[in-house]
CSV table of C-alpha atoms in Angstrom, one decimal:
chain,number,residue,atom,x,y,z
A,1,MET,CA,-0.3,-0.1,0.2
A,2,VAL,CA,1.2,3.2,-0.9
A,3,ILE,CA,-0.2,7.0,-0.7
A,4,PRO,CA,1.0,9.8,-3.3
A,5,GLU,CA,3.6,11.1,-0.9
A,6,ALA,CA,7.3,11.3,-2.0
A,7,GLY,CA,8.6,9.8,1.1
A,8,VAL,CA,6.2,7.1,1.3
A,9,ILE,CA,6.9,6.2,-2.3
A,10,ASN,CA,10.8,5.7,-1.4
A,11,ASP,CA,9.9,3.7,1.6
A,12,THR,CA,7.8,1.3,-0.4
A,13,GLN,CA,10.3,1.1,-3.4
A,14,LYS,CA,13.0,0.1,-0.7
A,15,ALA,CA,10.5,-2.3,0.8
A,16,ALA,CA,9.3,-4.0,-2.4
A,17,LYS,CA,13.2,-4.8,-2.9
A,18,LEU,CA,13.5,-6.3,0.8
A,19,PHE,CA,10.3,-8.5,0.4
A,20,ALA,CA,11.8,-9.6,-3.3
A,21,GLN,CA,15.1,-10.4,-1.4
A,22,PHE,CA,13.1,-12.3,0.8
A,23,ASP,CA,11.6,-14.1,-1.9
A,24,VAL,CA,8.2,-12.8,-1.1
A,25,PRO,CA,5.9,-12.1,-4.1
A,26,LEU,CA,3.7,-9.2,-4.3
A,27,SER,CA,0.5,-9.3,-6.1
A,28,GLY,CA,0.8,-5.5,-6.7
A,29,TYR,CA,0.0,-1.8,-5.1
A,30,VAL,CA,-2.8,-0.1,-3.9
A,31,VAL,CA,-3.0,3.8,-3.8
A,32,ASN,CA,-4.8,5.3,-0.9
A,33,ARG,CA,-5.8,8.8,-0.1
A,34,VAL,CA,-6.0,10.2,-3.5
A,35,ILE,CA,-7.7,13.7,-3.0
A,36,PRO,CA,-10.6,13.5,-5.9
A,37,HIS,CA,-10.0,15.6,-8.8
A,38,GLU,CA,-13.4,16.5,-9.3
A,39,LEU,CA,-12.8,19.1,-6.5
A,40,LEU,CA,-10.9,21.3,-8.7
A,41,GLU,CA,-14.2,22.2,-10.6
A,42,GLN,CA,-15.4,23.6,-7.2
A,43,ASN,CA,-14.7,26.6,-5.2
A,44,ILE,CA,-12.1,25.3,-3.3
A,45,PRO,CA,-9.2,27.0,-0.9
A,46,GLU,CA,-5.8,27.4,-2.6
A,47,TYR,CA,-4.2,25.1,-0.1
A,48,LEU,CA,-6.3,22.1,-1.3
A,49,ARG,CA,-5.3,23.0,-4.8
A,50,HIS,CA,-1.8,23.0,-3.8
A,51,ARG,CA,-2.2,19.7,-2.3
A,52,ILE,CA,-3.9,18.3,-5.3
A,53,ALA,CA,-1.2,19.6,-7.4
A,54,MET,CA,1.4,17.7,-5.2
A,55,GLN,CA,-0.4,14.5,-5.2
A,56,ASP,CA,-0.6,15.0,-9.1
A,57,GLN,CA,3.2,15.0,-9.4
A,58,ASN,CA,3.7,12.2,-6.7
A,59,LEU,CA,0.9,9.9,-8.8
A,60,VAL,CA,3.6,10.4,-11.8
A,61,GLY,CA,6.1,8.9,-9.4
A,62,VAL,CA,4.0,6.2,-8.2
A,63,ARG,CA,3.4,5.2,-12.1
A,64,THR,CA,7.2,5.4,-12.9
A,65,ALA,CA,7.9,3.4,-10.0
A,66,PHE,CA,5.4,0.4,-10.0
A,67,GLY,CA,3.9,0.8,-13.8
A,68,ASP,CA,1.2,-1.5,-14.2
A,69,LYS,CA,1.5,-3.2,-11.0
A,70,VAL,CA,-0.9,-0.4,-9.3
A,71,LEU,CA,-4.1,-2.4,-9.0
A,72,ALA,CA,-6.1,0.4,-7.8
A,73,MET,CA,-6.5,3.9,-6.8
A,74,VAL,CA,-8.8,5.0,-4.1
A,75,PRO,CA,-9.8,8.4,-2.9
A,76,GLU,CA,-9.2,9.9,0.4
A,77,MET,CA,-12.8,9.4,1.9
A,78,GLU,CA,-14.5,12.3,3.8
A,79,ARG,CA,-14.6,10.7,6.9
A,80,ASP,CA,-13.0,7.9,8.9
A,81,VAL,CA,-13.9,4.3,7.7
A,82,THR,CA,-15.5,2.9,10.7
A,83,GLY,CA,-18.9,0.7,10.8
A,84,LEU,CA,-20.2,-1.5,8.0
A,85,PRO,CA,-21.8,1.1,5.8
A,86,MET,CA,-18.5,3.1,5.2
A,87,ILE,CA,-16.6,-0.1,5.1
A,88,GLU,CA,-18.8,-1.4,2.3
A,89,LYS,CA,-18.6,2.0,0.3
A,90,LEU,CA,-14.6,1.5,0.6
A,91,ALA,CA,-14.8,-2.3,-0.6
A,92,ASN,CA,-17.1,-1.2,-3.8
A,93,ILE,CA,-14.5,1.7,-4.5
A,94,MET,CA,-11.7,-1.2,-4.3
A,95,PHE,CA,-13.3,-3.7,-5.9
A,96,ALA,CA,-14.9,-1.5,-8.8
B,1,MET,CA,-4.7,-3.2,-16.9
B,2,MET,CA,-5.3,-5.8,-14.2
B,3,GLY,CA,-7.5,-4.4,-11.4
B,4,PHE,CA,-7.6,-5.1,-7.5
B,5,LYS,CA,-10.8,-7.3,-8.1
B,6,ASP,CA,-8.8,-9.3,-11.2
B,7,VAL,CA,-6.5,-10.4,-8.8
B,8,PHE,CA,-8.9,-11.9,-6.7
B,9,LEU,CA,-11.0,-13.6,-9.6
B,10,GLN,CA,-7.9,-14.6,-11.6
B,11,HIS,CA,-6.1,-16.2,-8.5
B,12,PRO,CA,-8.8,-17.9,-6.3
B,13,GLU,CA,-5.6,-20.1,-4.8
B,14,ARG,CA,-4.5,-17.1,-3.2
B,15,ARG,CA,-6.3,-17.4,0.0
B,16,TYR,CA,-4.0,-15.5,2.5
B,17,ILE,CA,-4.2,-11.9,1.7
B,18,MET,CA,-1.8,-9.1,3.5
B,19,PHE,CA,-1.7,-5.4,3.0
B,20,GLY,CA,1.9,-4.3,3.6
B,21,GLY,CA,3.0,-0.7,4.2
B,22,GLY,CA,4.2,2.0,6.1
B,23,GLY,CA,2.2,3.4,9.1
B,24,GLY,CA,-0.9,5.4,8.3
B,25,VAL,CA,-1.3,4.2,4.7
B,26,GLY,CA,-4.7,2.4,5.3
B,27,LYS,CA,-3.7,-1.2,5.9
B,28,THR,CA,-6.6,-1.9,8.7
B,29,THR,CA,-9.0,-0.1,6.8
B,30,PHE,CA,-8.4,-2.1,3.4
B,31,SER,CA,-8.1,-5.2,5.3
B,32,ALA,CA,-11.7,-4.9,6.6
B,33,ALA,CA,-12.9,-3.7,3.2
B,34,ALA,CA,-11.2,-6.4,1.2
B,35,ALA,CA,-12.5,-8.8,4.0
B,36,TYR,CA,-16.0,-7.4,3.9
B,37,TRP,CA,-16.2,-7.7,0.1
B,38,LEU,CA,-15.2,-11.3,-0.2
B,39,ALA,CA,-17.7,-12.2,2.8
B,40,SER,CA,-20.2,-10.6,1.1
B,41,HIS,CA,-19.5,-12.6,-2.1
B,42,GLY,CA,-19.5,-15.9,-0.3
B,43,LYS,CA,-16.3,-16.6,0.8
B,44,LYS,CA,-15.6,-17.4,4.5
B,45,VAL,CA,-13.4,-14.9,5.9
B,46,LEU,CA,-11.2,-14.4,8.7
B,47,VAL,CA,-9.7,-11.0,9.3
B,48,PHE,CA,-6.9,-10.6,12.1
B,49,SER,CA,-4.4,-8.3,13.5
B,50,VAL,CA,-1.1,-9.2,14.8
B,51,ASP,CA,-0.3,-5.4,15.8
B,52,PRO,CA,-1.0,-4.5,19.4
B,53,GLN,CA,-1.9,-1.0,18.1
B,54,ALA,CA,-4.5,-2.5,15.5
B,55,SER,CA,-7.8,-1.1,15.3
B,56,LEU,CA,-10.1,-3.3,13.9
B,57,THR,CA,-12.2,-3.0,17.0
B,58,ASP,CA,-12.4,0.8,15.9
B,59,ILE,CA,-13.3,0.0,12.5
B,60,PHE,CA,-15.9,-2.6,13.0
B,61,LYS,CA,-17.2,-0.8,16.2
B,62,ARG,CA,-17.3,-3.9,17.9
B,63,ASP,CA,-15.0,-5.1,21.1
B,64,ILE,CA,-13.1,-8.0,19.7
B,65,PHE,CA,-9.6,-7.5,21.3
B,66,GLY,CA,-8.5,-10.7,22.7
B,67,LYS,CA,-11.9,-12.7,22.2
B,68,GLY,CA,-10.9,-15.1,19.7
B,69,PRO,CA,-12.9,-14.9,16.1
B,70,VAL,CA,-15.9,-12.6,16.6
B,71,LYS,CA,-18.7,-12.8,13.7
B,72,ILE,CA,-19.2,-9.4,12.2
B,73,MET,CA,-21.9,-10.8,9.5
B,74,ASP,CA,-22.5,-13.5,7.3
B,75,ASN,CA,-19.3,-15.2,6.6
B,76,LEU,CA,-17.3,-12.7,7.8
B,77,TRP,CA,-15.2,-12.9,11.5
B,78,ALA,CA,-12.5,-10.6,12.8
B,79,GLN,CA,-10.1,-11.3,15.6
B,80,GLU,CA,-7.2,-9.0,17.4
B,81,ILE,CA,-5.0,-11.1,19.1
B,82,ASP,CA,-3.9,-10.4,22.7
B,83,ALA,CA,-0.1,-10.7,22.7
B,84,ASP,CA,0.2,-10.7,26.7
B,85,LYS,CA,-2.2,-13.7,27.0
B,86,HIS,CA,-0.3,-15.4,24.5
B,87,ILE,CA,3.0,-14.8,26.2
B,88,LYS,CA,1.6,-16.2,29.6
B,89,ALA,CA,0.5,-19.5,27.8
B,90,TYR,CA,3.8,-19.6,26.0
B,91,GLN,CA,5.7,-19.4,29.1
B,92,GLN,CA,3.5,-22.1,31.0
B,93,GLU,CA,4.1,-24.1,28.1
B,94,ILE,CA,7.8,-23.6,28.1
B,95,ARG,CA,7.8,-24.3,31.8
B,96,GLN,CA,5.8,-27.7,31.1
B,97,LYS,CA,8.2,-29.0,28.4
B,98,ILE,CA,11.2,-28.2,30.5
B,99,LEU,CA,9.4,-30.5,33.5
B,100,ASP,CA,8.5,-33.3,30.9
B,101,MET,CA,11.9,-33.5,29.2
B,102,TYR,CA,14.1,-33.5,31.9
B,103,GLY,CA,11.6,-35.3,34.5
B,104,LEU,CA,12.0,-32.3,37.1
B,105,PRO,CA,9.6,-31.8,40.0
B,106,ALA,CA,9.9,-28.2,39.6
B,107,VAL,CA,11.5,-25.2,37.3
B,108,PRO,CA,14.9,-24.4,38.7
B,109,GLU,CA,15.3,-20.9,39.8
B,110,GLU,CA,18.1,-19.5,37.3
B,111,ILE,CA,15.5,-21.3,34.4
B,112,GLU,CA,12.7,-19.2,36.0
B,113,ASN,CA,14.5,-16.1,35.9
B,114,TYR,CA,15.5,-16.8,32.4
B,115,ILE,CA,11.9,-17.4,31.3
B,116,GLN,CA,10.8,-14.0,32.8
B,117,ALA,CA,13.7,-12.3,31.2
B,118,ALA,CA,13.0,-13.4,27.7
B,119,SER,CA,9.5,-12.5,27.9
B,120,ALA,CA,10.5,-8.9,28.4
B,121,GLU,CA,12.0,-9.1,25.0
B,122,PRO,CA,10.0,-7.6,21.9
B,123,ALA,CA,11.1,-11.3,20.4
B,124,MET,CA,8.9,-12.7,22.9
B,125,GLU,CA,6.1,-10.8,21.8
B,126,GLU,CA,6.5,-11.6,17.9
B,127,SER,CA,7.3,-15.3,18.8
B,128,ALA,CA,3.9,-15.5,20.5
B,129,MET,CA,2.2,-13.8,17.7
B,130,PHE,CA,3.7,-16.0,15.3
B,131,ASP,CA,2.4,-19.1,17.0
B,132,ALA,CA,-1.2,-17.5,17.4
B,133,VAL,CA,-0.9,-16.7,13.6
B,134,VAL,CA,0.3,-20.4,12.6
B,135,ASP,CA,-2.4,-22.2,14.9
B,136,MET,CA,-5.0,-20.0,12.9
B,137,VAL,CA,-4.0,-20.6,9.4
B,138,MET,CA,-2.7,-24.4,9.9
B,139,LYS,CA,-6.4,-25.0,10.8
B,140,GLY,CA,-7.6,-23.9,7.5
B,141,ALA,CA,-11.2,-23.4,8.5
B,142,TYR,CA,-11.6,-20.2,6.2
B,143,ASP,CA,-11.5,-19.8,2.7
B,144,TYR,CA,-9.4,-16.5,3.3
B,145,TYR,CA,-7.3,-15.2,5.7
B,146,ILE,CA,-6.6,-11.3,5.6
B,147,TYR,CA,-3.6,-10.4,7.9
B,148,ASP,CA,-3.5,-6.9,8.9
B,149,LEU,CA,0.4,-6.9,8.8
B,150,VAL,CA,2.6,-5.2,11.4
B,151,PRO,CA,4.6,-2.4,9.7
B,152,LEU,CA,7.2,-3.7,6.8
B,153,GLY,CA,10.0,-3.7,9.5
B,154,HIS,CA,8.8,-6.3,11.6
B,155,ALA,CA,7.5,-8.7,8.8
B,156,LEU,CA,10.8,-8.5,7.1
B,157,TYR,CA,12.6,-9.1,10.6
B,158,TYR,CA,10.4,-12.3,11.2
B,159,LEU,CA,11.3,-13.5,7.8
B,160,SER,CA,15.1,-13.1,8.5
B,161,MET,CA,14.8,-14.9,11.7
B,162,ALA,CA,12.8,-17.8,10.0
B,163,LYS,CA,15.8,-18.5,7.6
B,164,VAL,CA,18.1,-18.4,10.7
B,165,TYR,CA,15.9,-20.7,13.0
B,166,ASP,CA,15.5,-22.9,10.1
B,167,GLU,CA,19.3,-23.5,9.3
B,168,TRP,CA,19.7,-23.8,13.2
B,169,ILE,CA,17.0,-26.2,13.6
B,170,ASN,CA,18.3,-28.2,10.7
B,171,LYS,CA,21.9,-28.7,12.0
B,172,VAL,CA,20.6,-29.6,15.4
B,173,THR,CA,18.0,-31.9,14.0
B,174,LYS,CA,20.9,-33.9,12.1
B,175,LEU,CA,22.9,-34.2,14.9
B,176,ARG,CA,20.2,-35.4,17.0
B,177,GLU,CA,19.1,-38.2,14.4
B,178,GLU,CA,22.9,-39.1,14.1
B,179,MET,CA,22.9,-39.5,17.9
B,180,ARG,CA,19.9,-41.5,17.8
B,181,GLU,CA,21.4,-44.1,15.5
B,182,TYR,CA,24.3,-44.6,17.7
B,183,GLU,CA,21.8,-45.2,20.6
B,184,GLU,CA,20.2,-47.7,18.5
B,185,MET,CA,23.1,-49.5,17.7
B,186,VAL,CA,24.5,-49.4,21.3
B,187,SER,CA,20.9,-50.8,22.5
B,188,ARG,CA,21.1,-53.7,19.9
B,189,ILE,CA,24.4,-54.3,21.2
B,190,ARG,CA,23.2,-55.0,24.4
B,191,ARG,CA,20.1,-56.3,23.6
B,192,GLU,CA,17.7,-53.6,25.2
B,193,LYS,CA,14.6,-52.3,23.6
B,194,VAL,CA,14.6,-48.6,22.3
B,195,THR,CA,11.0,-47.2,23.0
B,196,GLU,CA,12.0,-43.8,24.8
B,197,GLN,CA,11.2,-41.2,22.3
B,198,ASP,CA,13.5,-38.1,21.6
B,199,GLN,CA,11.2,-35.5,23.0
B,200,ILE,CA,13.6,-32.9,21.8
B,201,LEU,CA,14.0,-33.9,18.5
B,202,GLN,CA,10.0,-34.2,18.2
B,203,GLU,CA,9.8,-30.5,19.6
B,204,LEU,CA,12.4,-29.5,17.0
B,205,LEU,CA,10.7,-30.9,14.1
B,206,TYR,CA,7.4,-29.6,15.2
B,207,ILE,CA,9.0,-26.1,15.3
B,208,LYS,CA,10.7,-26.6,12.2
B,209,ASN,CA,7.3,-27.7,10.4
B,210,ARG,CA,5.5,-24.8,11.7
B,211,ILE,CA,8.0,-22.1,10.5
B,212,ASN,CA,7.8,-23.8,6.9
B,213,THR,CA,4.4,-23.5,6.7
B,214,SER,CA,4.4,-20.0,7.5
B,215,ALA,CA,7.5,-18.8,5.5
B,216,GLY,CA,5.7,-21.0,2.5
B,217,ILE,CA,2.6,-18.9,2.8
B,218,LEU,CA,4.5,-15.7,2.4
B,219,THR,CA,6.7,-16.9,-0.2
B,220,ASP,CA,4.0,-18.7,-2.1
B,221,LYS,CA,6.1,-21.8,-2.3
């Protein structure tokens, strides 16, 4: 699992190398906490626009690092995932 | 492009699902969501946590800590392993084995001190967790086991230890087997019956089998 932050991408690459050293195969990568792009069409603060631009850049990094091993992109949810209805919502996005 | 769902559909033989990653990337949440999806598609699923800071309890809004597998809904069980409880059981087991193997009436004080000191080590907690997990997966009662993994470092540390243990156990096992051959020869010459089982050898083979089982799961071999 990875999130669109430069440090986490680096750590994940290092970890993947270590897993390979120990013969642990990886099915793929899942990107979590992606801020939805649709927000750009709304009247949102500069702060959030910058966060989205930063994530866009890091998502290019994710593609470069993990290529077609990326299995899913999951948005940052509007609130904590607790309770079955929210879990169901997340599951339906993951397994879409 | 292969999607997340495709991995499950194309590889039904992959029954042990592990989400790895650094802290705060959403491992526990994803474990719960994957478990939910599989269970709602008719698979019998156990999602469990070996992380002392795990929050399956928060995510499912159910107090499941140290209660064994708790049914969340049809086909879905969740479990949070209580390391302390396992460490205590583990200590007791070690005491019992020492008593049985050496035929002692009580555990000698210096060994008891050693057991106490060893329990304070993080390795003891990991070992206890490992044991609990192996017990669960070896029973094979579920279609899917979803591990909410501890942060990456721990998982790799465990794997590296598995290799060391395995080599060490191999050596000791071989030595003990050779010893046994000589003992049998001596017994034959003396015309004595060999009935006594080598308990230590049995124990080593048992541990080796468990380590190999879980290393096999992790390495898909």
